[in-house]
PDB file of C-alpha atoms in Angstrom:
ATOM      1  CA  ASP A   1      -8.511  48.913  49.669  1.00  0.00           C
ATOM      2  CA  ALA A   2      -9.767  46.949  52.695  1.00  0.00           C
ATOM      3  CA  GLY A   3      -6.866  45.203  53.110  1.00  0.00           C
ATOM      4  CA  VAL A   4      -6.499  41.947  54.790  1.00  0.00           C
ATOM      5  CA  ILE A   5      -9.625  40.965  57.037  1.00  0.00           C
ATOM      6  CA  GLN A   6     -10.199  38.305  59.554  1.00  0.00           C
ATOM      7  CA  SER A   7     -13.038  37.472  62.265  1.00  0.00           C
ATOM      8  CA  PRO A   8     -13.813  37.452  64.535  1.00  0.00           C
ATOM      9  CA  ARG A   9     -10.947  40.016  66.083  1.00  0.00           C
ATOM     10  CA  HIS A  10     -11.848  38.039  69.462  1.00  0.00           C
ATOM     11  CA  GLU A  11     -12.975  34.756  70.460  1.00  0.00           C
ATOM     12  CA  VAL A  12     -13.391  32.802  74.278  1.00  0.00           C
ATOM     13  CA  THR A  13     -14.069  29.284  73.826  1.00  0.00           C
ATOM     14  CA  GLU A  14     -14.262  26.592  76.489  1.00  0.00           C
ATOM     15  CA  MET A  15     -11.206  23.482  76.337  1.00  0.00           C
ATOM     16  CA  GLY A  16     -12.372  21.215  73.663  1.00  0.00           C
ATOM     17  CA  GLN A  17     -14.120  22.979  71.417  1.00  0.00           C
ATOM     18  CA  GLU A  18     -13.893  23.772  67.894  1.00  0.00           C
ATOM     19  CA  VAL A  19     -12.932  26.602  66.838  1.00  0.00           C
ATOM     20  CA  THR A  20     -12.676  27.826  63.564  1.00  0.00           C
ATOM     21  CA  LEU A  21     -10.478  31.080  62.286  1.00  0.00           C
ATOM     22  CA  ARG A  22     -11.814  33.506  59.019  1.00  0.00           C
ATOM     23  CA  CYS A  23      -9.663  35.043  56.913  1.00  0.00           C
ATOM     24  CA  LYS A  24     -10.158  37.408  53.409  1.00  0.00           C
ATOM     25  CA  PRO A  25      -6.815  37.985  51.512  1.00  0.00           C
ATOM     26  CA  ILE A  26      -6.440  41.231  49.432  1.00  0.00           C
ATOM     27  CA  SER A  27      -8.173  41.271  46.583  1.00  0.00           C
ATOM     28  CA  GLY A  28      -5.602  39.298  43.587  1.00  0.00           C
ATOM     29  CA  HIS A  29      -2.997  38.386  46.285  1.00  0.00           C
ATOM     30  CA  ASP A  30      -1.676  34.698  45.376  1.00  0.00           C
ATOM     31  CA  TYR A  31      -0.034  33.996  48.376  1.00  0.00           C
ATOM     32  CA  LEU A  32      -1.864  33.802  51.834  1.00  0.00           C
ATOM     33  CA  PHE A  33      -0.199  32.988  55.318  1.00  0.00           C
ATOM     34  CA  TRP A  34      -1.544  32.216  58.234  1.00  0.00           C
ATOM     35  CA  TYR A  35       1.098  33.249  61.848  1.00  0.00           C
ATOM     36  CA  ARG A  36       0.178  32.837  65.767  1.00  0.00           C
ATOM     37  CA  GLN A  37       1.998  35.157  68.035  1.00  0.00           C
ATOM     38  CA  THR A  38       2.604  34.288  71.960  1.00  0.00           C
ATOM     39  CA  MET A  39       4.407  35.963  74.230  1.00  0.00           C
ATOM     40  CA  MET A  40       6.432  33.079  74.790  1.00  0.00           C
ATOM     41  CA  ARG A  41       7.441  32.139  71.051  1.00  0.00           C
ATOM     42  CA  GLY A  42       7.017  35.219  69.196  1.00  0.00           C
ATOM     43  CA  LEU A  43       5.686  35.126  65.932  1.00  0.00           C
ATOM     44  CA  GLU A  44       5.396  32.150  64.363  1.00  0.00           C
ATOM     45  CA  LEU A  45       4.427  31.029  60.492  1.00  0.00           C
ATOM     46  CA  LEU A  46       2.069  28.420  60.611  1.00  0.00           C
ATOM     47  CA  ILE A  47       0.654  27.499  57.031  1.00  0.00           C
ATOM     48  CA  TYR A  48       1.178  29.614  54.091  1.00  0.00           C
ATOM     49  CA  PHE A  49      -0.576  29.201  50.163  1.00  0.00           C
ATOM     50  CA  ASN A  50      -0.063  29.906  46.838  1.00  0.00           C
ATOM     51  CA  ASN A  51      -3.247  29.898  44.366  1.00  0.00           C
ATOM     52  CA  ASN A  52      -5.377  28.526  47.094  1.00  0.00           C
ATOM     53  CA  VAL A  53      -2.594  25.576  47.387  1.00  0.00           C
ATOM     54  CA  PRO A  54      -0.916  24.832  50.799  1.00  0.00           C
ATOM     55  CA  ILE A  55       2.431  24.622  49.829  1.00  0.00           C
ATOM     56  CA  ASP A  56       4.173  24.328  53.594  1.00  0.00           C
ATOM     57  CA  ASP A  57       2.519  23.641  56.444  1.00  0.00           C
ATOM     58  CA  SER A  58       4.745  22.218  58.646  1.00  0.00           C
ATOM     59  CA  GLY A  59       5.136  25.091  61.391  1.00  0.00           C
ATOM     60  CA  MET A  60       1.457  23.664  62.049  1.00  0.00           C
ATOM     61  CA  PRO A  61       1.751  22.217  65.760  1.00  0.00           C
ATOM     62  CA  GLU A  62      -0.725  19.801  65.675  1.00  0.00           C
ATOM     63  CA  ASP A  63      -3.009  17.572  63.666  1.00  0.00           C
ATOM     64  CA  ARG A  64      -5.914  19.450  65.688  1.00  0.00           C
ATOM     65  CA  PHE A  65      -4.750  22.151  63.743  1.00  0.00           C
ATOM     66  CA  SER A  66      -6.366  22.548  60.060  1.00  0.00           C
ATOM     67  CA  ALA A  67      -6.569  25.037  57.294  1.00  0.00           C
ATOM     68  CA  LYS A  68      -7.912  25.308  54.201  1.00  0.00           C
ATOM     69  CA  MET A  69      -8.125  28.145  51.297  1.00  0.00           C
ATOM     70  CA  PRO A  70     -11.337  26.646  49.253  1.00  0.00           C
ATOM     71  CA  ASN A  71     -10.930  29.847  46.767  1.00  0.00           C
ATOM     72  CA  ALA A  72      -8.879  32.757  46.551  1.00  0.00           C
ATOM     73  CA  SER A  73     -10.918  35.056  48.495  1.00  0.00           C
ATOM     74  CA  PHE A  74     -11.295  32.824  51.427  1.00  0.00           C
ATOM     75  CA  SER A  75      -9.240  30.748  54.340  1.00  0.00           C
ATOM     76  CA  THR A  76     -10.229  29.002  57.757  1.00  0.00           C
ATOM     77  CA  LEU A  77      -7.602  28.046  60.328  1.00  0.00           C
ATOM     78  CA  LYS A  78      -9.225  25.353  62.599  1.00  0.00           C
ATOM     79  CA  ILE A  79      -8.989  24.097  65.770  1.00  0.00           C
ATOM     80  CA  GLN A  80     -10.440  20.770  67.055  1.00  0.00           C
ATOM     81  CA  PRO A  81     -10.675  20.095  70.002  1.00  0.00           C
ATOM     82  CA  SER A  82      -8.797  23.331  71.373  1.00  0.00           C
ATOM     83  CA  GLU A  83      -6.861  23.567  74.221  1.00  0.00           C
ATOM     84  CA  PRO A  84      -5.880  26.073  77.055  1.00  0.00           C
ATOM     85  CA  ARG A  85      -2.042  26.018  75.451  1.00  0.00           C
ATOM     86  CA  ASP A  86      -3.742  27.496  71.646  1.00  0.00           C
ATOM     87  CA  SER A  87      -4.720  31.106  73.355  1.00  0.00           C
ATOM     88  CA  ALA A  88      -2.670  33.356  71.059  1.00  0.00           C
ATOM     89  CA  VAL A  89      -3.145  36.492  68.623  1.00  0.00           C
ATOM     90  CA  TYR A  90      -3.366  34.445  65.108  1.00  0.00           C
ATOM     91  CA  PHE A  91      -2.644  36.805  62.052  1.00  0.00           C
ATOM     92  CA  CYS A  92      -3.357  36.100  58.417  1.00  0.00           C
ATOM     93  CA  ALA A  93      -1.241  37.807  55.825  1.00  0.00           C
ATOM     94  CA  SER A  94      -1.000  38.069  51.863  1.00  0.00           C
ATOM     95  CA  SER A  95       1.202  39.029  49.609  1.00  0.00           C
ATOM     96  CA  LEU A  96       1.351  39.236  46.035  1.00  0.00           C
ATOM     97  CA  THR A  97       3.917  38.000  43.083  1.00  0.00           C
ATOM     98  CA  SER A  98       5.485  40.729  40.948  1.00  0.00           C
ATOM     99  CA  GLY A  99       8.292  40.384  38.295  1.00  0.00           C
ATOM    100  CA  GLY A 100       8.910  37.110  40.381  1.00  0.00           C
ATOM    101  CA  ARG A 101       8.878  38.541  44.257  1.00  0.00           C
ATOM    102  CA  THR A 102       6.653  37.633  46.645  1.00  0.00           C
ATOM    103  CA  ASP A 103       8.135  39.522  49.582  1.00  0.00           C
ATOM    104  CA  THR A 104       5.895  42.239  51.228  1.00  0.00           C
ATOM    105  CA  GLN A 105       3.434  40.992  52.858  1.00  0.00           C
ATOM    106  CA  TYR A 106       0.347  42.604  54.210  1.00  0.00           C
ATOM    107  CA  PHE A 107      -1.538  41.796  58.167  1.00  0.00           C
ATOM    108  CA  GLY A 108      -4.614  41.446  58.804  1.00  0.00           C
ATOM    109  CA  PRO A 109      -5.562  42.651  62.590  1.00  0.00           C
ATOM    110  CA  GLY A 110      -5.428  39.272  64.069  1.00  0.00           C
ATOM    111  CA  THR A 111      -7.874  37.607  65.876  1.00  0.00           C
ATOM    112  CA  ARG A 112      -7.202  36.693  70.061  1.00  0.00           C
ATOM    113  CA  LEU A 113      -8.046  33.602  70.863  1.00  0.00           C
ATOM    114  CA  THR A 114      -8.391  32.561  74.421  1.00  0.00           C
ATOM    115  CA  VAL A 115      -9.206  28.899  75.010  1.00  0.00           C
ATOM    116  CA  LEU A 116     -10.737  28.397  78.895  1.00  0.00           C
TER     117      LEU A 116
ATOM    118  CA  GLY B   1      19.634  28.335  58.298  1.00  0.00           C
ATOM    119  CA  ASN B   2      18.041  31.694  58.321  1.00  0.00           C
ATOM    120  CA  SER B   3      18.198  33.739  60.959  1.00  0.00           C
ATOM    121  CA  VAL B   4      17.559  37.523  62.353  1.00  0.00           C
ATOM    122  CA  THR B   5      18.327  38.656  65.685  1.00  0.00           C
ATOM    123  CA  GLN B   6      17.097  41.803  67.027  1.00  0.00           C
ATOM    124  CA  MET B   7      17.785  43.892  70.597  1.00  0.00           C
ATOM    125  CA  GLU B   8      16.010  42.644  73.779  1.00  0.00           C
ATOM    126  CA  GLY B   9      13.418  45.157  74.552  1.00  0.00           C
ATOM    127  CA  PRO B  10      11.556  46.948  76.080  1.00  0.00           C
ATOM    128  CA  VAL B  11      13.421  50.171  74.870  1.00  0.00           C
ATOM    129  CA  THR B  12      12.476  53.245  76.777  1.00  0.00           C
ATOM    130  CA  LEU B  13      12.837  56.379  75.722  1.00  0.00           C
ATOM    131  CA  SER B  14      11.773  60.367  76.516  1.00  0.00           C
ATOM    132  CA  GLU B  15      10.250  62.334  73.037  1.00  0.00           C
ATOM    133  CA  GLU B  16      12.655  63.701  70.921  1.00  0.00           C
ATOM    134  CA  ALA B  17      15.160  61.267  72.164  1.00  0.00           C
ATOM    135  CA  PHE B  18      17.327  59.219  69.325  1.00  0.00           C
ATOM    136  CA  LEU B  19      16.433  56.016  68.372  1.00  0.00           C
ATOM    137  CA  THR B  20      18.379  52.867  67.558  1.00  0.00           C
ATOM    138  CA  ILE B  21      17.145  49.118  67.246  1.00  0.00           C
ATOM    139  CA  ASN B  22      20.250  47.018  66.353  1.00  0.00           C
ATOM    140  CA  CYS B  23      19.152  44.036  63.536  1.00  0.00           C
ATOM    141  CA  THR B  24      21.685  41.773  62.360  1.00  0.00           C
ATOM    142  CA  TYR B  25      21.322  38.643  60.225  1.00  0.00           C
ATOM    143  CA  THR B  26      22.410  35.320  59.186  1.00  0.00           C
ATOM    144  CA  ALA B  27      21.893  34.146  55.877  1.00  0.00           C
ATOM    145  CA  THR B  28      23.246  32.366  52.910  1.00  0.00           C
ATOM    146  CA  GLY B  29      23.545  34.795  50.189  1.00  0.00           C
ATOM    147  CA  TYR B  30      21.581  38.595  49.983  1.00  0.00           C
ATOM    148  CA  PRO B  31      17.988  38.562  50.687  1.00  0.00           C
ATOM    149  CA  SER B  32      15.957  41.542  51.035  1.00  0.00           C
ATOM    150  CA  LEU B  33      15.338  43.365  54.386  1.00  0.00           C
ATOM    151  CA  PHE B  34      12.053  44.394  56.263  1.00  0.00           C
ATOM    152  CA  TRP B  35      11.417  46.330  59.178  1.00  0.00           C
ATOM    153  CA  TYR B  36       7.358  45.985  60.448  1.00  0.00           C
ATOM    154  CA  VAL B  37       6.116  47.636  63.007  1.00  0.00           C
ATOM    155  CA  GLN B  38       3.112  46.464  65.337  1.00  0.00           C
ATOM    156  CA  TYR B  39       1.216  48.974  67.270  1.00  0.00           C
ATOM    157  CA  PRO B  40      -1.091  47.522  70.245  1.00  0.00           C
ATOM    158  CA  GLY B  41      -3.923  46.063  69.459  1.00  0.00           C
ATOM    159  CA  GLU B  42      -3.275  45.727  65.574  1.00  0.00           C
ATOM    160  CA  GLY B  43      -1.892  43.447  62.589  1.00  0.00           C
ATOM    161  CA  LEU B  44       2.210  43.742  61.625  1.00  0.00           C
ATOM    162  CA  GLN B  45       2.412  46.709  58.706  1.00  0.00           C
ATOM    163  CA  LEU B  46       5.603  47.186  56.771  1.00  0.00           C
ATOM    164  CA  LEU B  47       7.755  50.486  57.934  1.00  0.00           C
ATOM    165  CA  LEU B  48      10.522  50.031  55.625  1.00  0.00           C
ATOM    166  CA  LYS B  49      12.656  48.024  53.376  1.00  0.00           C
ATOM    167  CA  ALA B  50      15.771  47.328  51.327  1.00  0.00           C
ATOM    168  CA  THR B  51      16.780  44.794  48.396  1.00  0.00           C
ATOM    169  CA  LYS B  52      20.270  44.691  48.335  1.00  0.00           C
ATOM    170  CA  ALA B  53      23.537  46.184  49.615  1.00  0.00           C
ATOM    171  CA  ASP B  54      23.864  50.051  50.663  1.00  0.00           C
ATOM    172  CA  ASP B  55      20.141  50.506  49.871  1.00  0.00           C
ATOM    173  CA  LYS B  56      18.463  52.980  52.649  1.00  0.00           C
ATOM    174  CA  GLY B  57      15.062  52.208  53.425  1.00  0.00           C
ATOM    175  CA  SER B  58      12.762  55.163  54.844  1.00  0.00           C
ATOM    176  CA  ASN B  59       9.651  55.844  56.233  1.00  0.00           C
ATOM    177  CA  LYS B  60       7.618  58.418  58.905  1.00  0.00           C
ATOM    178  CA  GLY B  61      11.015  59.466  59.575  1.00  0.00           C
ATOM    179  CA  PHE B  62      12.299  55.971  60.107  1.00  0.00           C
ATOM    180  CA  GLU B  63      15.477  54.338  58.122  1.00  0.00           C
ATOM    181  CA  ALA B  64      17.791  51.884  57.930  1.00  0.00           C
ATOM    182  CA  THR B  65      20.291  50.749  55.616  1.00  0.00           C
ATOM    183  CA  TYR B  66      21.067  47.516  54.437  1.00  0.00           C
ATOM    184  CA  ARG B  67      25.296  46.722  55.556  1.00  0.00           C
ATOM    185  CA  LYS B  68      26.188  43.699  53.790  1.00  0.00           C
ATOM    186  CA  GLU B  69      29.776  43.748  55.539  1.00  0.00           C
ATOM    187  CA  THR B  70      28.488  43.546  58.500  1.00  0.00           C
ATOM    188  CA  THR B  71      25.165  42.067  57.908  1.00  0.00           C
ATOM    189  CA  SER B  72      23.101  44.186  59.413  1.00  0.00           C
ATOM    190  CA  PHE B  73      19.868  46.602  59.291  1.00  0.00           C
ATOM    191  CA  HIS B  74      19.485  48.675  62.033  1.00  0.00           C
ATOM    192  CA  LEU B  75      16.380  51.122  62.642  1.00  0.00           C
ATOM    193  CA  GLU B  76      16.950  54.752  63.579  1.00  0.00           C
ATOM    194  CA  LYS B  77      15.205  57.638  64.207  1.00  0.00           C
ATOM    195  CA  GLY B  78      16.219  61.132  64.990  1.00  0.00           C
ATOM    196  CA  SER B  79      13.229  62.325  66.914  1.00  0.00           C
ATOM    197  CA  VAL B  80      10.840  59.764  68.642  1.00  0.00           C
ATOM    198  CA  GLN B  81       7.253  60.365  69.068  1.00  0.00           C
ATOM    199  CA  VAL B  82       4.824  58.625  71.969  1.00  0.00           C
ATOM    200  CA  SER B  83       2.986  57.582  69.091  1.00  0.00           C
ATOM    201  CA  ASP B  84       6.335  55.621  68.016  1.00  0.00           C
ATOM    202  CA  SER B  85       5.470  53.472  70.752  1.00  0.00           C
ATOM    203  CA  ALA B  86       4.931  49.839  69.192  1.00  0.00           C
ATOM    204  CA  VAL B  87       6.497  46.578  68.630  1.00  0.00           C
ATOM    205  CA  TYR B  88       9.437  46.769  65.893  1.00  0.00           C
ATOM    206  CA  PHE B  89      10.522  43.167  63.694  1.00  0.00           C
ATOM    207  CA  CYS B  90      12.965  43.160  61.673  1.00  0.00           C
ATOM    208  CA  ALA B  91      12.533  40.041  59.374  1.00  0.00           C
ATOM    209  CA  LEU B  92      14.571  38.868  56.084  1.00  0.00           C
ATOM    210  CA  SER B  93      13.421  36.711  52.714  1.00  0.00           C
ATOM    211  CA  PHE B  94      14.595  35.895  49.327  1.00  0.00           C
ATOM    212  CA  SER B  95      13.560  36.778  46.146  1.00  0.00           C
ATOM    213  CA  GLY B  96      11.364  33.911  44.601  1.00  0.00           C
ATOM    214  CA  TYR B  97      10.771  32.700  48.100  1.00  0.00           C
ATOM    215  CA  SER B  98       7.575  33.722  50.082  1.00  0.00           C
ATOM    216  CA  THR B  99       8.234  33.388  52.720  1.00  0.00           C
ATOM    217  CA  LEU B 100       9.427  36.182  56.142  1.00  0.00           C
ATOM    218  CA  THR B 101      11.822  35.025  58.835  1.00  0.00           C
ATOM    219  CA  PHE B 102      11.116  37.604  61.273  1.00  0.00           C
ATOM    220  CA  GLY B 103      13.576  38.489  64.887  1.00  0.00           C
ATOM    221  CA  LYS B 104      11.689  38.610  68.065  1.00  0.00           C
ATOM    222  CA  GLY B 105      10.629  41.950  68.027  1.00  0.00           C
ATOM    223  CA  THR B 106      11.961  44.617  70.212  1.00  0.00           C
ATOM    224  CA  MET B 107       9.329  47.010  72.267  1.00  0.00           C
ATOM    225  CA  LEU B 108       9.859  50.816  72.211  1.00  0.00           C
ATOM    226  CA  LEU B 109       8.229  52.689  74.832  1.00  0.00           C
ATOM    227  CA  VAL B 110       8.171  56.731  74.693  1.00  0.00           C
ATOM    228  CA  SER B 111       7.174  59.065  77.425  1.00  0.00           C
ATOM    229  CA  PRO B 112       5.784  62.490  77.117  1.00  0.00           C
TER     230      PRO B 112
END
């Protein structure tokens, strides 16, 4: 099993540019999560999907952030325009509902975003 | 609301020392409890979990017991190795709900 795949692993961009982060969940998983990790705020849940439908986006910090899941094997997190305070590591995770439980999440390696 | 509190780090130990990382939680009801580990430059990995009171999760020499009476899930290892240096996250979730509530993480540094 390839695990959760994220790309790119590192992204350096200038303030004002659009940034798109990509995620491929584990095949067959029905939940997908986007997290952001910073030293100051720790690990924050941004948004999650169930069967490609966004369920809760209350963690998305601003309208500059948007996420989509066009199919079961692909999701994107877009920041437009980017700002230096968006610099962080962004993680994607997926999980599978089994017997009514959806609790074990599998994380990707993360994308380290630096906005100059 | 639900919350998880972990001891602040970094925890610095010599190789072969005994490890305890404290974790307590606040929740309505009886959640499932987890320890995740994050090695440098990597994503989080599930280390162990327990789904009901008095359950003991174990993996790679690490153990944690779900204590309902003290609402705790402390992580222990009898003899740490340099390769255990990482950040450890305690988390909870409820059956039927998909989201995890994480603690802030505790960094462990093990020196030879």
